[in-house]
């Protein structure tokens, strides 16, 4: 399956807002994980249905709902009905090939982002879709599969570290996006380290496997670019938003995210250019090696042209060739050939042609 776009034949011709899962199901059964917290209280549990999610919360509490598995259309529809999520946003949530973006409504802000992972064993980048919905005192995250991407945030909540337990849902959304961007940085570092290791091989000993590795790196960088570059639009919108869901004290943290996102994009662009440079260098090296081989062959061909001519002349079948009756004619011919070959080799060497 193509990495940069997924098959949409199931949704072809469907009405806008239709809940159709696009992608590869990564879980057989969906799960719902809840965290309810404030500065003094923490409750963490798993539930099976949307109906089990509590309606009333403790004072100043934040409700974090994490739904794993996006192929359960009924569950997604009930979550949308319960938390007033627009049908078009639900449709985008179930599209795992959704371009990263943010949508703003009176009741919520919805972020469509990618979770990126770099696998050192295969030197390959993979990605999952994650949707983050920020509502009043509520954050809902939709993930393709059960994973521990946001475990650092959960640990901060459990251990009451930092300001997260003393802040609202907007700060939780910021913390989740910050974790995603940290993952982007880790991916870019992994790809960059692989590319820098490959530099000597490209410059000195490029093989066929080197070309395969270059294309793998180009694919990785392209995959990261597709996921990261829309962040600039998202960060600009957040910094200008007048949504009541984001408090003024959280804006400065969002500006920090903007700086991180810019740093990631600059690094990705650098590695994208490096991958193109490596490819050009590889083709140049292959061309140079081919030229060296052709030069050697041309030198040998040039040397043998006069020798072949001499041998051809005396290989004719004419009866009247005076040199044939000369006692030392054979040795003279060999000597002449040797002198011609030596002279040409000396000339080529003096011209530094080999």
Tab-separated table of N, CA and C in Angstrom, residues 44-204:
chain	number	residue	atom	x	y	z
A	44	UNK	N	-8.652	7.305	37.399
A	44	UNK	CA	-8.234	6.725	36.129
A	44	UNK	C	-8.920	5.377	35.959
A	45	UNK	N	-9.580	5.185	34.832
A	45	UNK	CA	-10.290	3.916	34.620
A	45	UNK	C	-10.564	3.696	33.141
A	46	UNK	N	-10.955	2.457	32.832
A	46	UNK	CA	-11.366	2.105	31.483
A	46	UNK	C	-12.851	1.785	31.475
A	47	UNK	N	-13.528	2.203	30.401
A	47	UNK	CA	-14.950	1.913	30.245
A	47	UNK	C	-15.161	1.285	28.870
A	48	UNK	N	-16.327	0.693	28.690
A	48	UNK	CA	-16.624	-0.018	27.443
A	48	UNK	C	-17.476	0.792	26.483
A	49	UNK	N	-18.279	1.707	27.020
A	49	UNK	CA	-19.208	2.467	26.181
A	49	UNK	C	-19.135	3.949	26.507
A	50	UNK	N	-19.626	4.751	25.587
A	50	UNK	CA	-19.671	6.199	25.793
A	50	UNK	C	-20.615	6.544	26.932
A	51	UNK	N	-21.669	5.755	27.102
A	51	UNK	CA	-22.655	6.019	28.155
A	51	UNK	C	-22.040	5.947	29.548
A	52	UNK	N	-20.935	5.220	29.705
A	52	UNK	CA	-20.287	5.075	31.013
A	52	UNK	C	-19.404	6.265	31.360
A	53	UNK	N	-19.176	7.155	30.423
A	53	UNK	CA	-18.352	8.333	30.706
A	53	UNK	C	-19.159	9.280	31.588
A	54	UNK	N	-18.616	9.682	32.730
A	54	UNK	CA	-19.388	10.517	33.664
A	54	UNK	C	-19.758	11.871	33.069
A	55	UNK	N	-20.924	12.332	33.441
A	55	UNK	CA	-21.418	13.633	32.977
A	55	UNK	C	-20.959	14.734	33.917
A	56	UNK	N	-21.092	14.506	35.211
A	56	UNK	CA	-20.704	15.502	36.214
A	56	UNK	C	-19.267	15.248	36.658
A	57	UNK	N	-18.515	16.330	36.784
A	57	UNK	CA	-17.113	16.247	37.171
A	57	UNK	C	-16.884	16.989	38.477
A	58	UNK	N	-15.830	16.618	39.220
A	58	UNK	CA	-15.469	17.395	40.406
A	58	UNK	C	-15.150	18.840	40.025
A	59	UNK	N	-15.143	19.707	40.995
A	59	UNK	CA	-14.896	21.128	40.748
A	59	UNK	C	-13.526	21.341	40.112
A	60	UNK	N	-13.502	22.143	39.030
A	60	UNK	CA	-12.288	22.493	38.289
A	60	UNK	C	-11.550	21.259	37.755
A	61	UNK	N	-12.266	20.182	37.551
A	61	UNK	CA	-11.636	18.952	37.051
A	61	UNK	C	-11.567	18.959	35.524
A	62	UNK	N	-10.592	18.227	35.024
A	62	UNK	CA	-10.416	18.031	33.581
A	62	UNK	C	-10.686	16.564	33.269
A	63	UNK	N	-11.447	16.334	32.219
A	63	UNK	CA	-11.746	14.974	31.769
A	63	UNK	C	-10.974	14.707	30.479
A	64	UNK	N	-10.118	13.678	30.539
A	64	UNK	CA	-9.365	13.263	29.356
A	64	UNK	C	-9.885	11.898	28.922
A	65	UNK	N	-10.460	11.868	27.738
A	65	UNK	CA	-11.004	10.632	27.171
A	65	UNK	C	-10.104	10.201	26.023
A	66	UNK	N	-9.534	9.009	26.143
A	66	UNK	CA	-8.689	8.479	25.069
A	66	UNK	C	-9.391	7.269	24.449
A	67	UNK	N	-9.775	7.397	23.187
A	67	UNK	CA	-10.454	6.311	22.471
A	67	UNK	C	-9.452	5.668	21.520
A	68	UNK	N	-9.217	4.371	21.724
A	68	UNK	CA	-8.303	3.611	20.874
A	68	UNK	C	-9.112	2.791	19.873
A	69	UNK	N	-8.698	2.822	18.599
A	69	UNK	CA	-9.390	2.056	17.570
A	69	UNK	C	-10.442	2.903	16.883
A	70	UNK	N	-10.252	3.160	15.603
A	70	UNK	CA	-11.124	4.091	14.882
A	70	UNK	C	-12.114	3.399	13.955
A	71	UNK	N	-12.042	2.078	13.871
A	71	UNK	CA	-12.911	1.376	12.926
A	71	UNK	C	-14.316	1.129	13.467
A	72	UNK	N	-14.533	1.425	14.766
A	72	UNK	CA	-15.851	1.224	15.381
A	72	UNK	C	-16.734	2.439	15.083
A	73	UNK	N	-17.477	2.357	14.000
A	73	UNK	CA	-18.306	3.481	13.552
A	73	UNK	C	-19.351	3.869	14.591
A	74	UNK	N	-19.959	2.890	15.216
A	74	UNK	CA	-21.014	3.160	16.196
A	74	UNK	C	-20.463	3.922	17.397
A	75	UNK	N	-19.295	3.509	17.873
A	75	UNK	CA	-18.679	4.181	19.019
A	75	UNK	C	-18.331	5.627	18.677
A	76	UNK	N	-17.737	5.845	17.504
A	76	UNK	CA	-17.365	7.196	17.089
A	76	UNK	C	-18.610	8.071	16.962
A	77	UNK	N	-19.677	7.512	16.410
A	77	UNK	CA	-20.924	8.273	16.241
A	77	UNK	C	-21.511	8.668	17.592
A	78	UNK	N	-21.496	7.749	18.556
A	78	UNK	CA	-22.035	8.053	19.886
A	78	UNK	C	-21.182	9.095	20.601
A	79	UNK	N	-19.862	9.010	20.426
A	79	UNK	CA	-18.985	10.026	21.021
A	79	UNK	C	-19.275	11.395	20.407
A	80	UNK	N	-19.492	11.421	19.100
A	80	UNK	CA	-19.821	12.681	18.440
A	80	UNK	C	-21.130	13.263	18.926
A	81	UNK	N	-22.113	12.408	19.129
A	81	UNK	CA	-23.414	12.874	19.623
A	81	UNK	C	-23.308	13.373	21.055
A	82	UNK	N	-22.562	12.656	21.868
A	82	UNK	CA	-22.452	13.020	23.286
A	82	UNK	C	-21.707	14.342	23.467
A	83	UNK	N	-20.656	14.565	22.685
A	83	UNK	CA	-19.811	15.744	22.899
A	83	UNK	C	-19.964	16.781	21.788
A	84	UNK	N	-21.053	16.706	21.030
A	84	UNK	CA	-21.398	17.711	20.010
A	84	UNK	C	-20.265	17.937	19.015
A	85	UNK	N	-19.735	16.843	18.485
A	85	UNK	CA	-18.678	16.915	17.475
A	85	UNK	C	-19.333	16.943	16.098
A	86	UNK	N	-18.929	17.876	15.272
A	86	UNK	CA	-19.527	18.047	13.946
A	86	UNK	C	-19.312	16.784	13.100
A	87	UNK	N	-20.315	16.380	12.305
A	87	UNK	CA	-20.185	15.179	11.462
A	87	UNK	C	-18.975	15.207	10.528
A	88	UNK	N	-18.630	16.396	10.003
A	88	UNK	CA	-17.462	16.480	9.124
A	88	UNK	C	-16.177	16.201	9.894
A	89	UNK	N	-16.136	16.617	11.162
A	89	UNK	CA	-14.969	16.330	11.987
A	89	UNK	C	-14.901	14.841	12.310
A	90	UNK	N	-16.045	14.221	12.559
A	90	UNK	CA	-16.073	12.775	12.797
A	90	UNK	C	-15.584	12.024	11.555
A	91	UNK	N	-15.989	12.512	10.395
A	91	UNK	CA	-15.536	11.893	9.145
A	91	UNK	C	-14.015	11.983	9.030
A	92	UNK	N	-13.457	13.148	9.376
A	92	UNK	CA	-12.005	13.325	9.318
A	92	UNK	C	-11.295	12.465	10.357
A	93	UNK	N	-11.912	12.291	11.516
A	93	UNK	CA	-11.317	11.456	12.561
A	93	UNK	C	-11.133	10.030	12.060
A	94	UNK	N	-12.097	9.524	11.301
A	94	UNK	CA	-12.046	8.143	10.819
A	94	UNK	C	-11.212	7.988	9.552
A	95	UNK	N	-10.719	9.090	9.025
A	95	UNK	CA	-9.831	9.050	7.859
A	95	UNK	C	-8.387	9.129	8.342
A	96	UNK	N	-7.701	7.990	8.395
A	96	UNK	CA	-6.343	7.961	8.937
A	96	UNK	C	-5.323	8.593	7.996
A	97	UNK	N	-5.770	9.003	6.815
A	97	UNK	CA	-4.888	9.694	5.874
A	97	UNK	C	-5.171	11.196	5.864
A	98	UNK	N	-5.867	11.660	6.885
A	98	UNK	CA	-6.237	13.070	6.962
A	98	UNK	C	-4.998	13.960	7.086
A	99	UNK	N	-4.968	15.020	6.317
A	99	UNK	CA	-3.868	15.978	6.397
A	99	UNK	C	-3.919	16.693	7.741
A	100	UNK	N	-2.758	16.870	8.409
A	100	UNK	CA	-2.750	17.604	9.675
A	100	UNK	C	-3.363	18.992	9.529
A	101	UNK	N	-4.255	19.329	10.454
A	101	UNK	CA	-4.933	20.625	10.407
A	101	UNK	C	-5.617	20.861	11.741
A	102	UNK	N	-6.209	22.036	11.896
A	102	UNK	CA	-7.013	22.349	13.077
A	102	UNK	C	-8.304	23.003	12.598
A	103	UNK	N	-9.400	22.609	13.205
A	103	UNK	CA	-10.694	23.232	12.902
A	103	UNK	C	-11.230	23.866	14.178
A	104	UNK	N	-11.868	25.014	14.025
A	104	UNK	CA	-12.353	25.774	15.179
A	104	UNK	C	-13.866	25.912	15.109
A	105	UNK	N	-14.525	25.508	16.183
A	105	UNK	CA	-15.972	25.636	16.328
A	105	UNK	C	-16.272	26.350	17.640
A	106	UNK	N	-17.480	26.839	17.820
A	106	UNK	CA	-17.816	27.507	19.087
A	106	UNK	C	-17.639	26.612	20.314
A	107	UNK	N	-17.844	25.304	20.130
A	107	UNK	CA	-17.801	24.396	21.288
A	107	UNK	C	-16.494	23.637	21.421
A	108	UNK	N	-15.657	23.625	20.373
A	108	UNK	CA	-14.416	22.848	20.476
A	108	UNK	C	-13.385	23.288	19.445
A	109	UNK	N	-12.155	22.887	19.718
A	109	UNK	CA	-11.051	22.976	18.759
A	109	UNK	C	-10.611	21.547	18.468
A	110	UNK	N	-10.490	21.213	17.194
A	110	UNK	CA	-10.119	19.847	16.837
A	110	UNK	C	-8.809	19.854	16.060
A	111	UNK	N	-7.845	19.080	16.559
A	111	UNK	CA	-6.535	18.969	15.929
A	111	UNK	C	-6.420	17.594	15.276
A	112	UNK	N	-6.025	17.589	14.023
A	112	UNK	CA	-5.742	16.334	13.325
A	112	UNK	C	-4.237	16.291	13.088
A	113	UNK	N	-3.569	15.371	13.762
A	113	UNK	CA	-2.111	15.324	13.731
A	113	UNK	C	-1.626	13.902	13.477
A	114	UNK	N	-0.304	13.762	13.366
A	114	UNK	CA	0.305	12.458	13.144
A	114	UNK	C	1.258	12.126	14.282
A	115	UNK	N	1.247	10.864	14.660
A	115	UNK	CA	2.238	10.337	15.591
A	115	UNK	C	3.317	9.671	14.746
A	116	UNK	N	4.560	10.105	14.877
A	116	UNK	CA	5.654	9.553	14.086
A	116	UNK	C	6.599	8.755	14.966
A	117	UNK	N	7.076	7.642	14.432
A	117	UNK	CA	8.052	6.812	15.127
A	117	UNK	C	9.155	6.424	14.155
A	118	UNK	N	10.404	6.473	14.643
A	118	UNK	CA	11.542	6.031	13.841
A	118	UNK	C	12.012	4.685	14.366
A	119	UNK	N	12.050	3.686	13.489
A	119	UNK	CA	12.456	2.330	13.864
A	119	UNK	C	13.919	2.134	13.464
A	120	UNK	N	14.792	2.063	14.459
A	120	UNK	CA	16.222	1.991	14.184
A	120	UNK	C	16.613	0.690	13.500
A	121	UNK	N	15.885	-0.402	13.776
A	121	UNK	CA	16.248	-1.688	13.175
A	121	UNK	C	16.021	-1.698	11.665
A	122	UNK	N	14.941	-1.074	11.223
A	122	UNK	CA	14.637	-1.040	9.785
A	122	UNK	C	14.963	0.302	9.142
A	123	UNK	N	15.347	1.281	9.961
A	123	UNK	CA	15.606	2.645	9.479
A	123	UNK	C	14.409	3.181	8.693
A	124	UNK	N	13.253	3.012	9.261
A	124	UNK	CA	12.011	3.388	8.587
A	124	UNK	C	11.144	4.203	9.540
A	125	UNK	N	10.432	5.175	8.991
A	125	UNK	CA	9.519	6.006	9.775
A	125	UNK	C	8.092	5.529	9.530
A	126	UNK	N	7.351	5.359	10.612
A	126	UNK	CA	5.937	4.996	10.493
A	126	UNK	C	5.100	6.055	11.205
A	127	UNK	N	3.839	6.109	10.863
A	127	UNK	CA	2.977	7.128	11.459
A	127	UNK	C	1.579	6.628	11.712
A	128	UNK	N	0.963	7.179	12.739
A	128	UNK	CA	-0.433	6.897	13.066
A	128	UNK	C	-1.185	8.212	13.172
A	129	UNK	N	-2.466	8.139	12.899
A	129	UNK	CA	-3.317	9.321	13.031
A	129	UNK	C	-3.726	9.509	14.490
A	130	UNK	N	-3.748	10.753	14.934
A	130	UNK	CA	-4.303	11.086	16.247
A	130	UNK	C	-5.126	12.363	16.095
A	131	UNK	N	-6.295	12.353	16.677
A	131	UNK	CA	-7.162	13.538	16.675
A	131	UNK	C	-7.348	13.982	18.115
A	132	UNK	N	-7.187	15.274	18.353
A	132	UNK	CA	-7.315	15.839	19.700
A	132	UNK	C	-8.429	16.872	19.672
A	133	UNK	N	-9.451	16.641	20.468
A	133	UNK	CA	-10.580	17.570	20.538
A	133	UNK	C	-10.554	18.268	21.891
A	134	UNK	N	-10.423	19.584	21.843
A	134	UNK	CA	-10.414	20.391	23.059
A	134	UNK	C	-11.786	21.015	23.251
A	135	UNK	N	-12.427	20.646	24.339
A	135	UNK	CA	-13.706	21.240	24.700
A	135	UNK	C	-13.591	21.918	26.056
A	136	UNK	N	-14.697	22.341	26.600
A	136	UNK	CA	-14.680	22.990	27.911
A	136	UNK	C	-14.458	21.936	28.990
A	137	UNK	N	-13.299	22.000	29.636
A	137	UNK	CA	-12.919	21.051	30.689
A	137	UNK	C	-12.782	19.613	30.182
A	138	UNK	N	-12.709	19.433	28.873
A	138	UNK	CA	-12.641	18.083	28.313
A	138	UNK	C	-11.656	18.033	27.148
A	139	UNK	N	-10.881	16.961	27.124
A	139	UNK	CA	-10.017	16.671	25.979
A	139	UNK	C	-10.298	15.232	25.551
A	140	UNK	N	-10.583	15.065	24.263
A	140	UNK	CA	-10.818	13.729	23.716
A	140	UNK	C	-9.734	13.445	22.687
A	141	UNK	N	-9.067	12.314	22.839
A	141	UNK	CA	-8.061	11.904	21.858
A	141	UNK	C	-8.508	10.609	21.198
A	142	UNK	N	-8.392	10.577	19.891
A	142	UNK	CA	-8.727	9.387	19.106
A	142	UNK	C	-7.437	8.857	18.487
A	143	UNK	N	-7.102	7.604	18.787
A	143	UNK	CA	-5.893	6.993	18.249
A	143	UNK	C	-6.239	5.714	17.496
A	144	UNK	N	-5.370	5.366	16.542
A	144	UNK	CA	-5.617	4.173	15.733
A	144	UNK	C	-5.460	2.887	16.537
A	145	UNK	N	-4.567	2.912	17.535
A	145	UNK	CA	-4.304	1.685	18.283
A	145	UNK	C	-3.856	2.033	19.692
A	146	UNK	N	-3.895	1.012	20.564
A	146	UNK	CA	-3.396	1.189	21.926
A	146	UNK	C	-1.888	1.392	21.869
A	147	UNK	N	-1.423	2.470	22.408
A	147	UNK	CA	0.005	2.765	22.369
A	147	UNK	C	0.351	3.659	23.551
A	148	UNK	N	1.640	3.883	23.733
A	148	UNK	CA	2.108	4.639	24.898
A	148	UNK	C	2.711	5.976	24.491
A	149	UNK	N	2.248	6.529	23.386
A	149	UNK	CA	2.790	7.807	22.929
A	149	UNK	C	2.611	8.899	23.986
A	150	UNK	N	1.446	8.885	24.650
A	150	UNK	CA	1.135	9.945	25.608
A	150	UNK	C	1.394	9.523	27.053
A	151	UNK	N	2.114	8.437	27.236
A	151	UNK	CA	2.384	7.965	28.598
A	151	UNK	C	3.162	8.986	29.425
A	152	UNK	N	4.118	9.732	28.847
A	152	UNK	CA	4.798	10.759	29.649
A	152	UNK	C	3.830	11.784	30.233
A	153	UNK	N	2.790	12.143	29.484
A	153	UNK	CA	1.789	13.090	29.992
A	153	UNK	C	0.994	12.445	31.120
A	154	UNK	N	0.623	11.184	30.945
A	154	UNK	CA	-0.118	10.484	32.005
A	154	UNK	C	0.706	10.405	33.287
A	155	UNK	N	2.003	10.149	33.136
A	155	UNK	CA	2.862	10.060	34.318
A	155	UNK	C	2.951	11.403	35.035
A	156	UNK	N	2.993	12.483	34.290
A	156	UNK	CA	3.012	13.808	34.920
A	156	UNK	C	1.726	14.050	35.698
A	157	UNK	N	0.613	13.575	35.153
A	157	UNK	CA	-0.665	13.730	35.858
A	157	UNK	C	-0.683	12.861	37.109
A	158	UNK	N	-0.237	11.613	36.984
A	158	UNK	CA	-0.260	10.687	38.119
A	158	UNK	C	0.632	11.170	39.254
A	159	UNK	N	1.811	11.664	38.894
A	159	UNK	CA	2.773	12.066	39.916
A	159	UNK	C	2.652	13.545	40.289
A	160	UNK	N	1.673	14.219	39.681
A	160	UNK	CA	1.424	15.634	39.978
A	160	UNK	C	2.684	16.480	39.752
A	161	UNK	N	3.310	16.245	38.606
A	161	UNK	CA	4.515	16.987	38.259
A	161	UNK	C	4.165	18.180	37.379
A	162	UNK	N	4.876	19.268	37.584
A	162	UNK	CA	4.660	20.443	36.750
A	162	UNK	C	3.335	21.124	37.055
A	163	UNK	N	2.811	21.832	36.063
A	163	UNK	CA	1.610	22.648	36.260
A	163	UNK	C	0.365	22.000	35.687
A	164	UNK	N	0.481	20.761	35.159
A	164	UNK	CA	-0.641	20.180	34.426
A	164	UNK	C	-1.868	19.951	35.302
A	165	UNK	N	-1.665	19.555	36.574
A	165	UNK	CA	-2.805	19.312	37.469
A	165	UNK	C	-3.417	20.619	37.968
A	166	UNK	N	-2.708	21.716	37.777
A	166	UNK	CA	-3.189	23.015	38.239
A	166	UNK	C	-3.736	23.860	37.085
A	167	UNK	N	-3.771	23.247	35.905
A	167	UNK	CA	-4.202	23.982	34.713
A	167	UNK	C	-5.445	23.339	34.119
A	168	UNK	N	-5.965	23.982	33.081
A	168	UNK	CA	-7.203	23.512	32.475
A	168	UNK	C	-6.978	22.550	31.326
A	169	UNK	N	-8.062	22.271	30.608
A	169	UNK	CA	-8.010	21.330	29.491
A	169	UNK	C	-7.128	21.850	28.363
A	170	UNK	N	-7.055	23.183	28.210
A	170	UNK	CA	-6.228	23.736	27.137
A	170	UNK	C	-4.756	23.411	27.344
A	171	UNK	N	-4.327	23.406	28.616
A	171	UNK	CA	-2.929	23.062	28.896
A	171	UNK	C	-2.674	21.583	28.616
A	172	UNK	N	-3.652	20.737	28.900
A	172	UNK	CA	-3.514	19.312	28.574
A	172	UNK	C	-3.359	19.128	27.068
A	173	UNK	N	-4.177	19.836	26.287
A	173	UNK	CA	-4.054	19.749	24.828
A	173	UNK	C	-2.668	20.207	24.379
A	174	UNK	N	-2.176	21.296	24.998
A	174	UNK	CA	-0.819	21.768	24.689
A	174	UNK	C	0.208	20.683	25.001
A	175	UNK	N	0.081	20.041	26.179
A	175	UNK	CA	1.042	19.013	26.586
A	175	UNK	C	1.043	17.837	25.611
A	176	UNK	N	-0.122	17.469	25.112
A	176	UNK	CA	-0.212	16.359	24.159
A	176	UNK	C	0.458	16.721	22.835
A	177	UNK	N	0.195	17.935	22.349
A	177	UNK	CA	0.816	18.367	21.091
A	177	UNK	C	2.327	18.496	21.262
A	178	UNK	N	2.753	18.978	22.423
A	178	UNK	CA	4.178	19.090	22.718
A	178	UNK	C	4.844	17.717	22.676
A	179	UNK	N	4.163	16.702	23.209
A	179	UNK	CA	4.692	15.335	23.172
A	179	UNK	C	4.830	14.840	21.741
A	180	UNK	N	3.852	15.161	20.907
A	180	UNK	CA	3.924	14.761	19.499
A	180	UNK	C	5.116	15.412	18.806
A	181	UNK	N	5.320	16.700	19.069
A	181	UNK	CA	6.431	17.405	18.424
A	181	UNK	C	7.770	16.864	18.922
A	182	UNK	N	7.844	16.491	20.206
A	182	UNK	CA	9.054	15.830	20.709
A	182	UNK	C	9.324	14.547	19.926
A	183	UNK	N	8.248	13.824	19.602
A	183	UNK	CA	8.394	12.619	18.785
A	183	UNK	C	8.909	12.937	17.392
A	184	UNK	N	8.459	14.064	16.831
A	184	UNK	CA	8.957	14.483	15.518
A	184	UNK	C	10.463	14.751	15.583
A	185	UNK	N	10.872	15.421	16.658
A	185	UNK	CA	12.299	15.725	16.818
A	185	UNK	C	13.107	14.435	16.891
A	186	UNK	N	12.607	13.454	17.646
A	186	UNK	CA	13.295	12.164	17.760
A	186	UNK	C	13.404	11.496	16.389
A	187	UNK	N	12.330	11.551	15.600
A	187	UNK	CA	12.339	10.959	14.252
A	187	UNK	C	13.362	11.642	13.362
A	188	UNK	N	13.351	12.966	13.392
A	188	UNK	CA	14.279	13.720	12.548
A	188	UNK	C	15.720	13.430	12.963
A	189	UNK	N	15.961	13.324	14.272
A	189	UNK	CA	17.301	12.985	14.756
A	189	UNK	C	17.729	11.611	14.246
A	190	UNK	N	16.811	10.635	14.297
A	190	UNK	CA	17.133	9.291	13.824
A	190	UNK	C	17.459	9.266	12.344
A	191	UNK	N	16.631	9.929	11.554
A	191	UNK	CA	16.871	9.987	10.111
A	191	UNK	C	18.164	10.748	9.824
A	192	UNK	N	18.384	11.852	10.551
A	192	UNK	CA	19.591	12.643	10.344
A	192	UNK	C	20.851	11.871	10.679
A	193	UNK	N	20.821	11.104	11.785
A	193	UNK	CA	21.985	10.298	12.166
A	193	UNK	C	22.289	9.255	11.092
A	194	UNK	N	21.249	8.633	10.550
A	194	UNK	CA	21.443	7.636	9.485
A	194	UNK	C	22.046	8.279	8.243
A	195	UNK	N	21.576	9.473	7.920
A	195	UNK	CA	22.085	10.152	6.730
A	195	UNK	C	23.535	10.575	6.910
A	196	UNK	N	23.881	11.021	8.110
A	196	UNK	CA	25.260	11.445	8.351
A	196	UNK	C	26.206	10.246	8.359
A	197	UNK	N	25.717	9.078	8.830
A	197	UNK	CA	26.519	7.859	8.757
A	197	UNK	C	26.757	7.450	7.304
A	198	UNK	N	25.794	7.719	6.471
A	198	UNK	CA	25.852	7.315	5.067
A	198	UNK	C	26.743	8.230	4.234
A	199	UNK	N	27.113	9.376	4.780
A	199	UNK	CA	27.838	10.377	3.998
A	199	UNK	C	29.158	9.837	3.458
A	200	UNK	N	29.957	9.173	4.320
A	200	UNK	CA	31.252	8.647	3.883
A	200	UNK	C	31.075	7.595	2.796
A	201	UNK	N	30.054	6.758	2.975
A	201	UNK	CA	29.796	5.712	1.979
A	201	UNK	C	29.442	6.324	0.630
A	202	UNK	N	28.637	7.385	0.663
A	202	UNK	CA	28.236	8.039	-0.588
A	202	UNK	C	29.447	8.660	-1.277
A	203	UNK	N	30.334	9.267	-0.487
A	203	UNK	CA	31.467	9.988	-1.061
A	203	UNK	C	32.585	9.061	-1.521
A	204	UNK	N	32.782	7.937	-0.801
A	204	UNK	CA	33.967	7.121	-1.045
A	204	UNK	C	33.701	5.750	-1.655
